[in-house]
Amino acid sequence: MSSGGYVPGSQLAVVEVHGMALLPASTPDDVLAAVRAALGPAEPDGERAAVLLEALTLGTRLSNLPPFAVAVLAAGRVDLLVRGHYRAVVTAPRPAQVDGLHVTSWREESVDAPTLVELVELVELARDDDGSGRTLTLDRGVALAASVRLALPPTGLERELGVVPAAELGPAAAELVPAVGGTDDIPVVGSALELTRSGETVAGEPGIETAEQLVTGVPGAAAGPVPNRGGDGSGETDYGFLWDHTVVHDIEHAAVRAPAHASDPAPGPEASAGDHDGETIHLAELLGSPPAPVVPAPSGSGVLSRFCAQGHANAPHAVACGTCGGPFVGDPKLGTRPALGRLRLSSGATVDLDRTVILGRRPQASRVEAGDIPQLVAVGGREISRSHLELRVEDWNVLAVELGSRNGTLLLRPGQPPVRLVPNNPVPVRAGDQFDLGESIIVTAEDVP
């Protein structure tokens, strides 16, 4: 069973059966009640994170969203949602620290096998930099706090990794662990470089893989032993020029020749004149063109994701695969994000939300991030501005941004009155949202998670 505690302060700390939250003192009572209910025993496990986000963001512009920090306990892991001047610190076999600074929406992360989770408010943390704040018990309820924490019992995974409380080891643990006084006698290791200067060889350490183990994990690597760096003395090898001695080659080795059957490629058709920027997709082309092939993301790019056994990527806070319903395997890692739904134009054409989309009469991208070139879709006539509306794909969120158009954009959300979007103010998009650009052009968001 988990045990909770808090350091008194000015924030609202909520501790319930399935998690905790740290919120501003100005949080309305109905939102506070909804957060407590979402973390309570009545809410189904798979829906807690979604219900919490619904309670914290419902009917609020993104720029007006309050800061928050939420930790949702699930089977063997904790899901973190952090926005603004809060920080979540998790003690685990793979510890994590997440804050909500410098993001448009919020940060999400899942950590497996946690033993201690702490939510802190950064301003009050700076005031209490010596850590002298008194910790009081709070196993369930609401209190005014600067920080709140939950200590969790070790899971099966933690026991496999050897993370077991000393109290469970019995009296013998006291003999194995000497009393610790000051830290002056503890040697400090400055860097990995200093470790290697002694000339000693580190061998047999757990977690240090041999060269053969590393090679077998590389796609396309040949099986068999790794070549000896120093050679066996039998003569030059194909990799001789890499080693510590000079190898003399014949001058023919330096010659550069074209392949025997190389031929000059046939000249392609000349580019047609005009002012097309090469990125804009006109509506007629969108209706008449076949589906574009799926292009994998460049190596090293991606978003933090959880994966099922079939390799489907999901948001870090998801509890099961949204594609096949299967459980997740392994820890969250960077992966290629699938399309977060699609846009359906009033003409019937669709545009996948696999990257940011800019709609307008002659749209242009004012901001381009590495690996995320916006898709430009031309719609409408003179009543539509050149760059009218942006549907921004950011991590696992889709945000609508009105680009200061001449006639504005109306958000038509089912069950709510129409709302005119404020220019340059991101608004979270939900499935079923419709955007009225004018000239009877309505864009509908479909299958947005």
XYZ file of C-alpha atoms in Angstrom:
449
model
C 0.000 0.000 0.000
C 1.285 3.485 -0.832
C 1.913 6.111 1.854
C 1.636 9.832 1.184
C 3.135 12.974 2.642
C 3.418 16.696 1.930
C 5.432 19.771 2.827
C 3.106 22.672 3.799
C 2.872 25.492 1.269
C 0.439 27.477 -0.885
C -0.555 24.920 -3.565
C -3.429 22.419 -3.495
C -2.158 18.868 -2.991
C -4.582 16.040 -3.787
C -3.841 12.453 -2.746
C -6.201 9.626 -3.662
C -6.125 5.846 -4.035
C -4.798 5.879 -7.603
C -2.511 8.905 -7.652
C -1.985 12.496 -6.649
C -1.974 16.022 -8.066
C -0.512 19.440 -7.299
C -2.652 22.372 -8.466
C -2.798 26.162 -7.996
C -4.737 27.385 -4.967
C -7.114 29.181 -7.361
C -8.376 25.896 -8.850
C -12.217 25.953 -8.889
C -14.025 23.579 -6.541
C -15.711 21.670 -9.370
C -12.353 21.036 -11.087
C -10.841 19.927 -7.775
C -13.739 17.532 -7.225
C -13.357 16.130 -10.754
C -9.626 15.529 -10.187
C -10.330 13.700 -6.922
C -12.990 11.572 -8.592
C -10.668 10.680 -11.484
C -7.974 9.533 -9.044
C -10.466 7.701 -6.849
C -11.454 4.017 -6.869
C -14.613 4.470 -8.969
C -12.878 5.533 -12.206
C -11.794 2.690 -14.583
C -8.006 2.332 -14.746
C -7.745 2.850 -18.491
C -9.550 6.188 -18.459
C -7.977 8.106 -15.575
C -5.463 10.170 -17.578
C -8.065 11.089 -20.208
C -10.650 12.073 -17.572
C -8.068 14.188 -15.742
C -7.096 16.064 -18.902
C -10.783 16.580 -19.683
C -11.348 18.085 -16.235
C -8.278 20.338 -16.371
C -8.668 21.623 -19.950
C -12.427 21.613 -20.662
C -13.655 24.882 -22.134
C -10.329 26.672 -21.643
C -8.049 28.207 -24.242
C -4.608 26.650 -24.253
C -2.926 29.926 -23.297
C -5.245 30.193 -20.274
C -4.741 26.646 -19.022
C -3.546 26.612 -15.408
C -0.334 24.824 -14.479
C -0.724 21.342 -13.028
C 1.191 18.228 -12.073
C -0.552 14.857 -11.937
C 0.761 11.372 -11.176
C -1.571 8.489 -12.065
C -0.715 5.088 -10.596
C -1.235 2.104 -12.889
C -0.108 -1.527 -12.809
C 3.626 -1.334 -12.137
C 4.107 2.215 -13.444
C 3.208 5.861 -12.967
C 1.880 8.178 -15.710
C 2.929 11.822 -15.371
C 1.150 14.913 -16.757
C 2.993 18.183 -16.056
C 2.362 21.756 -17.227
C 3.871 25.062 -16.135
C 6.025 25.689 -13.075
C 5.700 22.198 -11.598
C 8.106 19.252 -11.580
C 7.631 15.509 -11.106
C 10.523 13.466 -9.707
C 10.348 9.655 -9.791
C 12.675 7.245 -8.009
C 12.788 4.002 -9.998
C 15.276 1.582 -11.605
C 15.272 4.162 -14.411
C 14.581 7.432 -12.557
C 12.901 10.372 -14.270
C 12.434 14.113 -13.746
C 9.784 15.982 -15.753
C 8.816 19.655 -15.615
C 6.284 21.678 -17.601
C 8.490 24.599 -18.583
C 8.926 25.787 -22.183
C 6.065 23.733 -23.706
C 2.898 24.960 -25.397
C 0.642 22.266 -23.931
C 1.954 19.816 -21.309
C 4.487 17.025 -20.930
C 3.583 13.356 -20.606
C 5.824 10.518 -19.495
C 5.428 7.005 -18.068
C 7.929 5.477 -15.643
C 7.996 1.771 -14.792
C 8.487 0.306 -11.311
C 8.438 3.539 -9.263
C 9.248 3.446 -5.533
C 8.827 7.158 -4.791
C 6.947 9.863 -6.721
C 7.156 13.541 -5.762
C 5.413 16.594 -7.236
C 6.876 20.012 -6.407
C 6.145 23.655 -7.228
C 9.375 25.176 -8.531
C 9.009 28.620 -6.933
C 8.443 27.191 -3.464
C 11.179 24.634 -4.092
C 13.631 27.504 -4.646
C 12.555 29.138 -1.371
C 13.161 25.884 0.497
C 16.491 25.138 -1.156
C 17.930 23.651 2.050
C 15.161 21.045 2.191
C 14.225 21.988 5.762
C 10.468 21.898 5.176
C 8.504 19.677 7.557
C 6.848 16.641 5.948
C 3.347 15.760 7.175
C 1.327 12.622 6.476
C -1.404 12.711 3.810
C -2.630 9.306 2.647
C -5.878 10.640 1.172
C -7.434 14.082 0.925
C -6.524 17.699 0.094
C -3.988 19.996 1.766
C -2.121 23.256 1.129
C 1.384 22.160 0.153
C 4.625 23.122 -1.547
C 5.223 19.496 -2.538
C 3.498 16.141 -2.233
C 4.902 12.625 -2.426
C 3.852 8.983 -2.531
C 6.054 6.090 -1.397
C 5.135 2.875 -3.202
C 5.846 -0.775 -2.356
C 8.318 -2.505 -4.704
C 6.845 -4.399 -7.651
C 7.940 -7.718 -9.110
C 10.135 -5.897 -11.635
C 11.895 -4.000 -8.878
C 12.593 -7.196 -6.991
C 14.103 -8.742 -10.109
C 16.394 -5.708 -10.327
C 17.272 -5.968 -6.643
C 15.377 -2.883 -5.462
C 14.035 -4.170 -2.113
C 13.553 -2.053 1.015
C 16.119 -2.718 3.737
C 13.320 -3.348 6.226
C 12.386 -6.512 4.321
C 15.931 -7.873 4.487
C 15.734 -8.507 8.238
C 18.243 -7.766 11.008
C 21.136 -8.994 8.885
C 20.788 -5.886 6.731
C 22.104 -3.715 9.563
C 25.340 -5.712 9.632
C 25.798 -5.360 5.877
C 25.140 -1.606 5.742
C 27.536 0.443 7.930
C 26.387 3.660 9.546
C 27.026 6.656 7.328
C 28.267 9.886 8.874
C 29.751 12.683 6.812
C 30.591 12.439 3.138
C 34.122 13.839 3.289
C 35.707 10.384 3.044
C 33.755 9.365 -0.040
C 35.915 9.591 -3.180
C 34.467 11.612 -6.036
C 34.863 10.363 -9.587
C 35.293 13.358 -11.883
C 34.746 11.741 -15.273
C 34.946 8.552 -17.250
C 38.306 9.757 -18.596
C 39.816 9.608 -15.105
C 38.631 6.024 -14.703
C 40.600 4.896 -17.741
C 43.856 6.636 -16.864
C 44.799 4.092 -14.205
C 45.478 1.499 -16.871
C 43.232 -1.088 -15.214
C 40.928 -3.200 -17.328
C 37.298 -3.365 -16.318
C 35.948 -6.838 -16.998
C 32.982 -8.861 -15.900
C 30.939 -5.865 -14.831
C 27.193 -6.391 -15.260
C 25.679 -4.307 -18.049
C 28.993 -4.016 -19.975
C 28.581 -5.868 -23.248
C 31.386 -7.496 -25.148
C 32.191 -6.583 -28.742
C 30.564 -9.805 -29.958
C 27.329 -8.911 -28.114
C 27.310 -5.435 -29.605
C 27.822 -6.724 -33.153
C 25.002 -9.249 -32.906
C 22.616 -6.401 -32.067
C 23.447 -4.469 -35.238
C 21.175 -5.132 -38.261
C 23.097 -6.638 -41.138
C 26.163 -7.483 -39.048
C 27.862 -10.711 -39.993
C 27.710 -13.550 -37.506
C 30.868 -14.893 -35.956
C 33.667 -13.532 -33.810
C 34.717 -9.910 -34.018
C 38.062 -9.431 -35.827
C 40.994 -8.950 -33.491
C 42.097 -5.325 -33.560
C 45.763 -6.111 -33.356
C 45.661 -8.830 -35.999
C 47.065 -12.316 -35.633
C 50.436 -11.561 -37.229
C 49.596 -13.499 -40.354
C 49.646 -10.430 -42.607
C 47.507 -7.508 -43.681
C 43.720 -7.652 -43.308
C 40.994 -5.679 -45.058
C 40.932 -3.357 -42.049
C 44.648 -2.892 -41.775
C 44.537 0.829 -42.438
C 42.538 1.314 -39.229
C 45.150 -0.038 -36.849
C 48.191 1.436 -35.172
C 50.815 0.884 -37.880
C 51.424 2.154 -41.408
C 50.309 -0.081 -44.282
C 51.774 0.476 -47.765
C 49.345 0.000 -50.674
C 49.955 -0.036 -54.399
C 49.096 3.247 -56.139
C 46.276 1.436 -57.958
C 44.364 1.418 -54.680
C 44.041 5.190 -54.925
C 42.504 5.223 -58.405
C 38.845 6.213 -58.644
C 36.983 4.685 -61.560
C 33.360 4.746 -62.621
C 31.447 1.423 -62.543
C 31.853 -0.660 -65.684
C 28.210 -0.303 -66.743
C 27.602 3.228 -65.547
C 25.756 5.458 -67.952
C 24.584 9.022 -67.820
C 20.975 9.296 -66.680
C 18.482 10.485 -69.233
C 17.696 14.169 -68.834
C 14.427 14.763 -67.024
C 11.689 17.101 -68.160
C 12.384 20.751 -67.615
C 10.613 22.384 -64.711
C 7.692 24.467 -65.760
C 7.873 28.188 -65.133
C 5.738 29.706 -62.421
C 5.707 30.711 -58.749
C 4.792 27.295 -57.301
C 6.822 26.761 -54.141
C 6.866 22.970 -54.486
C 5.054 22.390 -51.172
C 1.509 23.712 -51.672
C -1.135 21.104 -52.517
C -3.988 22.585 -54.520
C -7.455 21.255 -53.898
C -7.800 19.847 -57.422
C -4.561 17.904 -57.031
C -5.671 16.591 -53.647
C -8.936 15.244 -55.083
C -7.348 13.633 -58.138
C -4.076 12.280 -56.790
C -3.561 8.724 -55.502
C -2.700 8.207 -51.815
C 0.867 9.226 -51.038
C 3.217 6.443 -49.948
C 4.165 6.283 -46.288
C 7.633 7.742 -45.796
C 9.421 6.645 -42.621
C 10.728 9.328 -40.302
C 14.411 10.163 -40.568
C 16.773 8.221 -38.337
C 16.933 9.660 -34.825
C 13.634 11.577 -35.042
C 10.363 10.712 -33.351
C 8.338 11.247 -30.190
C 8.278 9.439 -26.864
C 5.950 6.467 -27.339
C 4.858 3.164 -25.836
C 4.783 0.111 -28.105
C 2.762 -3.097 -28.142
C 4.090 -6.465 -29.316
C 2.951 -5.608 -32.866
C 5.063 -2.425 -32.889
C 2.169 0.066 -32.844
C 3.163 3.440 -31.336
C 0.942 5.011 -28.666
C 0.984 8.050 -26.390
C 3.052 7.587 -23.198
C -0.052 7.883 -20.976
C -2.024 5.217 -22.895
C -2.823 2.028 -20.969
C -3.360 -0.264 -23.970
C -2.646 -0.138 -27.697
C -5.183 2.019 -29.490
C -4.734 0.008 -32.703
C -4.926 -3.628 -31.572
C -5.796 -3.335 -27.877
C -2.730 -5.335 -26.846
C -0.528 -4.644 -23.812
C 2.690 -2.663 -24.021
C 6.158 -4.201 -23.944
C 9.302 -2.469 -22.709
C 9.849 1.098 -21.590
C 8.714 4.221 -23.479
C 11.169 5.212 -26.204
C 11.410 7.461 -29.233
C 9.459 6.170 -32.199
C 7.660 7.200 -35.357
C 4.308 8.767 -34.510
C 1.316 7.616 -36.590
C -1.165 10.086 -38.035
C -3.246 11.672 -35.262
C -6.470 11.442 -37.247
C -7.330 13.367 -40.394
C -8.986 16.523 -41.693
C -12.021 16.277 -43.958
C -12.648 19.299 -46.156
C -16.144 20.357 -47.180
C -15.247 19.184 -50.705
C -14.814 15.617 -49.402
C -11.017 15.554 -49.649
C -9.051 14.322 -46.625
C -5.631 15.267 -45.257
C -3.817 13.035 -42.744
C -2.608 14.686 -39.553
C 0.796 13.034 -39.644
C 2.397 16.491 -39.515
C 1.327 20.110 -39.178
C -1.191 21.342 -41.783
C -1.644 24.984 -42.860
C -4.842 25.926 -44.702
C -5.350 29.086 -46.740
C -5.715 30.648 -50.165
C -1.932 30.533 -50.750
C -0.530 29.170 -47.484
C 3.037 29.677 -46.347
C 4.912 28.236 -43.371
C 6.251 30.913 -41.034
C 7.873 28.371 -38.688
C 9.557 25.140 -39.705
C 11.100 22.727 -37.220
C 13.712 20.110 -38.059
C 12.060 17.025 -39.518
C 8.570 18.613 -39.501
C 7.865 20.501 -42.729
C 4.214 21.634 -42.652
C 1.801 20.404 -45.300
C 0.301 23.373 -47.174
C -3.276 22.942 -48.444
C -4.784 25.664 -50.648
C -8.537 26.249 -50.207
C -11.070 28.979 -50.986
C -11.022 32.299 -52.775
C -10.597 35.945 -51.873
C -12.490 35.733 -48.580
C -9.936 33.216 -47.303
C -6.613 34.636 -46.135
C -3.352 33.445 -47.657
C -2.458 31.574 -44.452
C -5.719 31.175 -42.559
C -5.635 28.261 -40.094
C -2.888 25.989 -38.769
C -3.531 22.508 -37.372
C -0.331 21.987 -35.416
C 0.812 18.441 -34.572
C 2.914 18.643 -31.404
C 4.008 15.413 -29.673
C 0.710 13.493 -29.267
C -1.504 16.597 -29.424
C -3.264 18.436 -32.257
C -3.654 22.194 -31.739
C -5.693 24.636 -33.831
C -4.052 28.052 -34.329
C -5.892 30.935 -36.027
C -3.256 32.793 -38.037
C -4.786 36.271 -37.831
C -6.976 35.835 -40.898
C -9.166 38.609 -42.293
C -12.533 37.012 -41.460
C -11.458 34.788 -38.578
C -12.286 31.144 -37.868
C -15.246 29.689 -35.975
C -14.822 26.552 -33.857
C -17.959 24.412 -33.981
C -17.719 21.809 -31.203
C -20.613 19.341 -30.775
C -22.836 20.286 -27.847
C -21.299 23.744 -27.406
C -22.035 27.167 -28.922
C -19.748 28.391 -31.739
C -16.547 30.078 -30.594
C -14.432 32.509 -32.626
C -10.776 31.518 -32.290
C -8.390 34.118 -30.908
C -5.471 34.729 -33.311
C -2.225 32.929 -32.455
C -3.817 31.195 -29.449
C -3.466 27.369 -29.675
C -6.613 25.387 -28.849
C -6.605 21.576 -28.336
C -8.486 19.774 -31.108
C -10.923 16.942 -30.407
C -12.534 14.433 -32.703
C -15.642 15.977 -34.270
C -14.451 19.586 -34.067
C -15.332 21.679 -37.137
C -13.611 24.868 -38.287
C -15.582 27.354 -40.406
C -13.149 29.421 -42.510
C -15.823 31.240 -44.529
C -17.038 30.798 -48.128
C -18.821 27.621 -46.909
C -15.444 25.981 -46.302
C -15.716 23.783 -43.217
C -12.874 21.543 -42.050
C -13.747 18.598 -39.774
C -11.274 16.808 -37.477
C -11.774 13.034 -37.509
C -10.311 10.257 -35.310
C -8.173 12.672 -33.283
C -7.108 10.779 -30.125
